[in-house]
Tab-separated table of C-alpha atoms and ligand atoms in Angstrom:
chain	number	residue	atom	x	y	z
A	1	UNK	CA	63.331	63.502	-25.487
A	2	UNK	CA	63.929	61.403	-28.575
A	3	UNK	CA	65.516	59.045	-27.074
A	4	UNK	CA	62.820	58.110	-24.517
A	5	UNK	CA	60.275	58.097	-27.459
A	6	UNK	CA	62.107	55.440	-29.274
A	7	UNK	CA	62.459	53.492	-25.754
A	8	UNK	CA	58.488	53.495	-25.130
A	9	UNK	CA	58.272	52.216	-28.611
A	10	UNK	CA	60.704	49.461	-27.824
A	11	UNK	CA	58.767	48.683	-24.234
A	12	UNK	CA	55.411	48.342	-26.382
A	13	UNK	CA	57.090	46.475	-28.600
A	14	UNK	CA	57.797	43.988	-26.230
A	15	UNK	CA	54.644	44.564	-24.626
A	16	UNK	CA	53.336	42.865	-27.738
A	17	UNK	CA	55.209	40.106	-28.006
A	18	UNK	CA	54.338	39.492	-24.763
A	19	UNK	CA	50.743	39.125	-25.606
A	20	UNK	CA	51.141	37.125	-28.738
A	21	UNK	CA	53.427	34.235	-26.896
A	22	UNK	CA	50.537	32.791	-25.200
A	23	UNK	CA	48.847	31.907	-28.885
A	24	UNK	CA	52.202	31.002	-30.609
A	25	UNK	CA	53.316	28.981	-27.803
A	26	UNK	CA	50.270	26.961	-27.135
A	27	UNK	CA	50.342	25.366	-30.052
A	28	UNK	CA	53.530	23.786	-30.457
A	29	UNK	CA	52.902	22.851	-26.914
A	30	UNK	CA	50.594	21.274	-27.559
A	31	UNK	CA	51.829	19.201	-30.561
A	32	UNK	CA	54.283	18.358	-28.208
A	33	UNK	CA	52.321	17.049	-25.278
A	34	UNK	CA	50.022	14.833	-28.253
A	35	UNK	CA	52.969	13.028	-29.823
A	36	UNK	CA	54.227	12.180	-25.744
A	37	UNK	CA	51.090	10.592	-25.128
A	38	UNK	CA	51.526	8.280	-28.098
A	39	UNK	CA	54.667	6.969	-26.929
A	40	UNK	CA	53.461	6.358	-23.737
A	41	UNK	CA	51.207	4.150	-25.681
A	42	UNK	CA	54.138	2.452	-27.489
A	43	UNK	CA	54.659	-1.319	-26.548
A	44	UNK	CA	58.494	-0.605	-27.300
A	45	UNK	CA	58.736	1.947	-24.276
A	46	UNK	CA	60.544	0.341	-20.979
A	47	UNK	CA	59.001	1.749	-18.129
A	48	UNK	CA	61.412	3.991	-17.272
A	49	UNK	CA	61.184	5.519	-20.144
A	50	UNK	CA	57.933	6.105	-19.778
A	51	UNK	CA	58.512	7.878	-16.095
A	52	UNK	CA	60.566	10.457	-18.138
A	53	UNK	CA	57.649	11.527	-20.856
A	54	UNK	CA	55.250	11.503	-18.089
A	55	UNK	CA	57.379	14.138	-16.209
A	56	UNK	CA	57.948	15.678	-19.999
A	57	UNK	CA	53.804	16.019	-20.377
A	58	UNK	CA	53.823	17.008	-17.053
A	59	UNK	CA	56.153	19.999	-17.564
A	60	UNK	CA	54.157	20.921	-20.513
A	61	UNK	CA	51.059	21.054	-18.243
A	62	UNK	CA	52.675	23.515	-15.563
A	63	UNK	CA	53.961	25.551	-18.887
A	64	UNK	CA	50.265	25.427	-20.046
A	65	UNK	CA	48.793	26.069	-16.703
A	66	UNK	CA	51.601	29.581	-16.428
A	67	UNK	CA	50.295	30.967	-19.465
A	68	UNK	CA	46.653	30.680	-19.074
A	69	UNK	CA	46.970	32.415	-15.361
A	70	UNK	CA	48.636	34.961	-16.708
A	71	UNK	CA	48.271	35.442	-20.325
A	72	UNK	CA	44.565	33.852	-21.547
A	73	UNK	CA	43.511	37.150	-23.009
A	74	UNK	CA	46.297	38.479	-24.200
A	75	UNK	CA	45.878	39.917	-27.445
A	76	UNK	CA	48.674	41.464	-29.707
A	77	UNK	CA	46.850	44.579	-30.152
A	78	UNK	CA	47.599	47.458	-27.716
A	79	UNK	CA	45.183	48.084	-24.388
A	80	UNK	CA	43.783	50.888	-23.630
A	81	UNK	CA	41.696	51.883	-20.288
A	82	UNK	CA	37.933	52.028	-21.684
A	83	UNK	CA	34.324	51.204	-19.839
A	84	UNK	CA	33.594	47.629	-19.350
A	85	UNK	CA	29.961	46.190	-18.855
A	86	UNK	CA	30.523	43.657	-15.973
A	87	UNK	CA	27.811	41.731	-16.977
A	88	UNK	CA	29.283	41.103	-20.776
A	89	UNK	CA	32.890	40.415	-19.122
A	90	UNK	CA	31.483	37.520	-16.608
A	91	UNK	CA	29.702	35.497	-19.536
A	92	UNK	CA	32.484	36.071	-21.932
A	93	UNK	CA	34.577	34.019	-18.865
A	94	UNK	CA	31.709	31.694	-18.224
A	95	UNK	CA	31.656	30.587	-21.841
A	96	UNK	CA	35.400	29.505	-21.766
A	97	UNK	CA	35.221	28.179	-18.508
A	98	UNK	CA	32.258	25.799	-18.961
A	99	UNK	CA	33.715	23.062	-20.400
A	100	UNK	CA	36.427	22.543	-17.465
A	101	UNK	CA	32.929	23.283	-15.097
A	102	UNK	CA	31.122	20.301	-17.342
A	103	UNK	CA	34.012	18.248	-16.284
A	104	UNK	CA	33.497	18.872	-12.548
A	105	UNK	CA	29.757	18.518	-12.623
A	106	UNK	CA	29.799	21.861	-11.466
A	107	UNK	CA	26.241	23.880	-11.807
A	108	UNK	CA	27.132	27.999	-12.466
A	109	UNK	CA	24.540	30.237	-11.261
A	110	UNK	CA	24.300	33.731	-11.953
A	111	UNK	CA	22.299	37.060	-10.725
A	112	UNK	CA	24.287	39.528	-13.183
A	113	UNK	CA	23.502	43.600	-13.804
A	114	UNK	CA	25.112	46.030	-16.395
A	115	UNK	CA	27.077	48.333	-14.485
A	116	UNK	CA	30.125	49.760	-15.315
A	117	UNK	CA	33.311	49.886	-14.315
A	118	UNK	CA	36.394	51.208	-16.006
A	119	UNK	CA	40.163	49.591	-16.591
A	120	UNK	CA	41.343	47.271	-19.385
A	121	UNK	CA	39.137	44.669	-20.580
A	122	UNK	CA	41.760	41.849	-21.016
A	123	UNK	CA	43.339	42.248	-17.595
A	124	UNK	CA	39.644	42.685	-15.764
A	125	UNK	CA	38.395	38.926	-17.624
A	126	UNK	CA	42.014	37.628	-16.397
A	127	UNK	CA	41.149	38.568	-12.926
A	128	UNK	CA	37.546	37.225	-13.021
A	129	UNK	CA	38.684	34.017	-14.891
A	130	UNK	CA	41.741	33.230	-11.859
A	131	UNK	CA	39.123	33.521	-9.451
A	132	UNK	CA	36.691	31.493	-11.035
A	133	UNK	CA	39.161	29.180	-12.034
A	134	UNK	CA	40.162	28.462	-8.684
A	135	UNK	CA	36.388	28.204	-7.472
A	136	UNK	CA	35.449	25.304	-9.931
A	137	UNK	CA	39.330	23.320	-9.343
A	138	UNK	CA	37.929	23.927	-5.432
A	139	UNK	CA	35.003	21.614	-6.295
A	140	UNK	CA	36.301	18.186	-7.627
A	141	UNK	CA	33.376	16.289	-6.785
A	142	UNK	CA	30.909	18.644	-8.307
A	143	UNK	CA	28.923	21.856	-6.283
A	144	UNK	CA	27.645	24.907	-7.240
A	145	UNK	CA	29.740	28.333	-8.654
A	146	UNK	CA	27.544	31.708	-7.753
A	147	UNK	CA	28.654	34.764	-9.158
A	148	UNK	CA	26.201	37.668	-7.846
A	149	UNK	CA	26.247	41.696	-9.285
A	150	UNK	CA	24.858	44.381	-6.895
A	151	UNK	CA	26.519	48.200	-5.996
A	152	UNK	CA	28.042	48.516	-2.739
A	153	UNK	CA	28.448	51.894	-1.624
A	154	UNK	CA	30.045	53.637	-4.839
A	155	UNK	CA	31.779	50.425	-5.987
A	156	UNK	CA	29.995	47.752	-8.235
A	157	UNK	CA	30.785	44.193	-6.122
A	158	UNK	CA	31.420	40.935	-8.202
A	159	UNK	CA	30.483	38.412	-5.450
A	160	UNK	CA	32.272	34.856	-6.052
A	161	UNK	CA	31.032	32.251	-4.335
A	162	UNK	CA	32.054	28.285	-4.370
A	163	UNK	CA	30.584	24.822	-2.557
A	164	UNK	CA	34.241	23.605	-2.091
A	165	UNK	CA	37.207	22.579	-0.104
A	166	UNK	CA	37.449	25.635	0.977
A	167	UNK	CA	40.847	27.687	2.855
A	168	UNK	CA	42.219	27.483	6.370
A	169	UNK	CA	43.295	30.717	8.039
A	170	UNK	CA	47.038	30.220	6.857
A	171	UNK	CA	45.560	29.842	3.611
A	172	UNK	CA	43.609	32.602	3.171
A	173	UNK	CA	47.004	34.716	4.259
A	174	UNK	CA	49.000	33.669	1.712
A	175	UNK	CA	46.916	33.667	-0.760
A	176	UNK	CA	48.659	36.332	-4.180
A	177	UNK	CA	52.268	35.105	-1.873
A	178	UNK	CA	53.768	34.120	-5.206
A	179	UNK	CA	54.413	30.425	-5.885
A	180	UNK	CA	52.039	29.548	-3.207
A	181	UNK	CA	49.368	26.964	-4.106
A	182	UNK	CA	48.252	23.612	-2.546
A	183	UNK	CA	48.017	21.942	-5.813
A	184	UNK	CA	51.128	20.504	-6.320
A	185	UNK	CA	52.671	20.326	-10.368
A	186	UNK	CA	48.901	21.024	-11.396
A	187	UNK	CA	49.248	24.701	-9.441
A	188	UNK	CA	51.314	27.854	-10.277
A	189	UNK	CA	50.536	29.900	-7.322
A	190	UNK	CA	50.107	32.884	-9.472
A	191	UNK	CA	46.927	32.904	-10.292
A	192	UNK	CA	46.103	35.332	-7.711
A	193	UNK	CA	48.754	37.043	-7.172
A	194	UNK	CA	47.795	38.051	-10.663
A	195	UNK	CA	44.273	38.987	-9.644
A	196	UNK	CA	45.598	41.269	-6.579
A	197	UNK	CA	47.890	42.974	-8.735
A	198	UNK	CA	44.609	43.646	-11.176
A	199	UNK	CA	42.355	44.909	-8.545
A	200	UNK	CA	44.758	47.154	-7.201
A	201	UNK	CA	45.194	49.042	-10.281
A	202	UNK	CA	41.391	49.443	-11.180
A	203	UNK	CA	41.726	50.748	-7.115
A	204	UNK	CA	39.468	48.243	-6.619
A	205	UNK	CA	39.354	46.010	-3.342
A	206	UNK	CA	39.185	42.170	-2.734
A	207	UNK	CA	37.936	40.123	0.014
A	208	UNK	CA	37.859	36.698	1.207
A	209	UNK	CA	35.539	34.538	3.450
A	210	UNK	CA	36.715	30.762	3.332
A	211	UNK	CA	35.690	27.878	5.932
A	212	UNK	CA	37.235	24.639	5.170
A	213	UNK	CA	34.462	21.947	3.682
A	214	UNK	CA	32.356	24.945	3.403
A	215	UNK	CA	33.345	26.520	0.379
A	216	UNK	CA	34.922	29.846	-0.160
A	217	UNK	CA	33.551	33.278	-0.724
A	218	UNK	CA	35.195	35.804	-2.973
A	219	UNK	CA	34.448	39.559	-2.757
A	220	UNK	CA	35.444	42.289	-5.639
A	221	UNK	CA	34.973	45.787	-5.574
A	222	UNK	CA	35.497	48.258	-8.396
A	223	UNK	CA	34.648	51.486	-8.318
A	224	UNK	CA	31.344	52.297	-10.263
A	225	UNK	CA	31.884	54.285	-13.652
A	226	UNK	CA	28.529	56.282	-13.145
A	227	UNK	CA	27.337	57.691	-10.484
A	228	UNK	CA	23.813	57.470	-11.364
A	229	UNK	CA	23.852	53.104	-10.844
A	230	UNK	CA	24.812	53.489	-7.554
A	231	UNK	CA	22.564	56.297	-6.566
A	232	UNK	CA	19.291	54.892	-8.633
A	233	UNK	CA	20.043	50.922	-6.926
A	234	UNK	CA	21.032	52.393	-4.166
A	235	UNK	CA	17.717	53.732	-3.664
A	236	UNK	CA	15.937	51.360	-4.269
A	237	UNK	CA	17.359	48.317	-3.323
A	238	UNK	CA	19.107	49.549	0.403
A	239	UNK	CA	17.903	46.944	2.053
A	240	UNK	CA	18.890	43.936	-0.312
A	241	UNK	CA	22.572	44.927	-0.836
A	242	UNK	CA	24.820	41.885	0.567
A	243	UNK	CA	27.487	42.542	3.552
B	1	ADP	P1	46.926	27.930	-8.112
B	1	ADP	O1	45.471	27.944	-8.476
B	1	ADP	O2	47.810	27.709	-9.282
B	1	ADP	O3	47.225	26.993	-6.972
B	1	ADP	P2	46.357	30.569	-7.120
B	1	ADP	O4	47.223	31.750	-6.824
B	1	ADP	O5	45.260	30.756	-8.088
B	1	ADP	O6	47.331	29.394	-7.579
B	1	ADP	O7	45.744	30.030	-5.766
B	1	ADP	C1	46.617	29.736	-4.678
B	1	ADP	C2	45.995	28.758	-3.702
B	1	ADP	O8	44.899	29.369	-3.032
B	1	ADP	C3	45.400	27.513	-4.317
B	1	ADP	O9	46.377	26.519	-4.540
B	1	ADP	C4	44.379	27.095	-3.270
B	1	ADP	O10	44.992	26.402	-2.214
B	1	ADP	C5	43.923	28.410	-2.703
B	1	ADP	N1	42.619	28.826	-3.272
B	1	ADP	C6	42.389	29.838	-4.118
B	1	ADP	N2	41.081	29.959	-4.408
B	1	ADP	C7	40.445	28.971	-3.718
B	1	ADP	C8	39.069	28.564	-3.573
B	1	ADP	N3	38.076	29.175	-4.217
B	1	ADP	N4	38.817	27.512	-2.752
B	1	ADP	C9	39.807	26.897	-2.083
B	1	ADP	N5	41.106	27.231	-2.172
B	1	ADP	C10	41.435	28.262	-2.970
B	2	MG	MG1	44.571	29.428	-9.661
């Protein structure tokens, strides 16, 4: 017995460290990508020289891009299973994702509620920000990002929505396949994967409805802390529940 005490110590040990890579990495990453782009800029460089630091900076990127799919709220401290307000957790993911939704002339709309759900409030904003994440780098030239709150039955549904390129039925299959992603260096492929893995243990559900040019839809259930939200909207709103 004491020796499988002092091995989950060890486990949440490294559990830690796990958490506080992403913030002690970052940084010397990105020192590193800042003093590549200035020697691009040198006149000294030969071009083939500069090839190799682009493919440096764009290693860095793809190192970047790993950690934020999987590690953007990481925190050092330990998690713990609590109730989350699904309202809070969107806009606390809205706020860091503006800027990169700025950049795409991307409008966010939003029809949000205050139910609860329950699971672990760093791994629940990873899973919204992946799929959110992929909805605004699905709009290049600009559209609109919906995120809608309602109760569905006894689950509260995060409904996803995006005016962009949209998935093809092969697509939409292998979407969470690790490594797969149609974005070449800029992608990871794990992004979702990341977000299946998520739902699954809040024994939640996802669902996808994608047309190509259309834009995709993204459905997530989680089952509803009380019972009294879904009875009380259920009442009185049966008729204005999506799906
Ligand atoms: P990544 O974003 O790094 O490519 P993901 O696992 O997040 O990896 O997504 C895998 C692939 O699924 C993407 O490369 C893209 O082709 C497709 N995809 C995911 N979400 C959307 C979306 N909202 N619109 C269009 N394609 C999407
Ligand atoms: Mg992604």
């Amino acid at each position: 017995l004491r020796r499988r005490i002092i091995r989950a110590e060890k486990m949440e040990v490294v559990g830690h460290l796990a958490a506080s890579i992403s913030h002690e990495v970052r940084n010397p990453l990105t020192v590193s990508r800042g003093f590549m782009q200035l020697l691009l800029q040198s006149e000294r460089m030969n071009y083939k020289d500069k090839q190799y630091i682009q493919i440096a900076i764009e290693e860095i990127d793809r190192a970047e891009a790993i950690i934020t799919d999987y590690l953007t709220f990481a925190k050092p401290a330990p998690e713990h299973v609590e109730k989350l307000n699904v309202k809070t957790e969107i806009e606390r993911v809205i706020d860091i994702l503006r800027p990169l939704a700025n950049m795409n002339s991307i409008e966010i709309q939003t029809s949000l509620l205050p139910f609860a759900v329950k699971g672990e409030r760093q791994k629940f904003q990873q899973c919204l920000l992946n799929v959110m994440k992929n909805a605004i780098e699905a709009m290049p030239n600009g559209g609109t990002l919906r995120i809608n709150v309602s109760i569905d039955k006894d689950y509260v549904l995060i409904h996803i929505s995006d005016t962009g390129v949209g998935m093809t039925k092969d697509q939409i299959e292998r979407l969470g396949e690790p490594y797969f992603t149609t974005k070449g260096a800029k992608g990871t492929g794990l992004g979702m994967m990341v977000v299946y893995r998520i739902v699954e243990t809040m024994k939640g559900d996802l669902f996808i409805h994608s047309e190509v040019g259309e834009g995709t839809d993204v459905y997530m259930y989680f089952p509803s802390y009380y019972k009294s939200d879904v009875e009380k909207f259920s009442q009185k709103n049966e008729k204005a529940i999506p799906i």
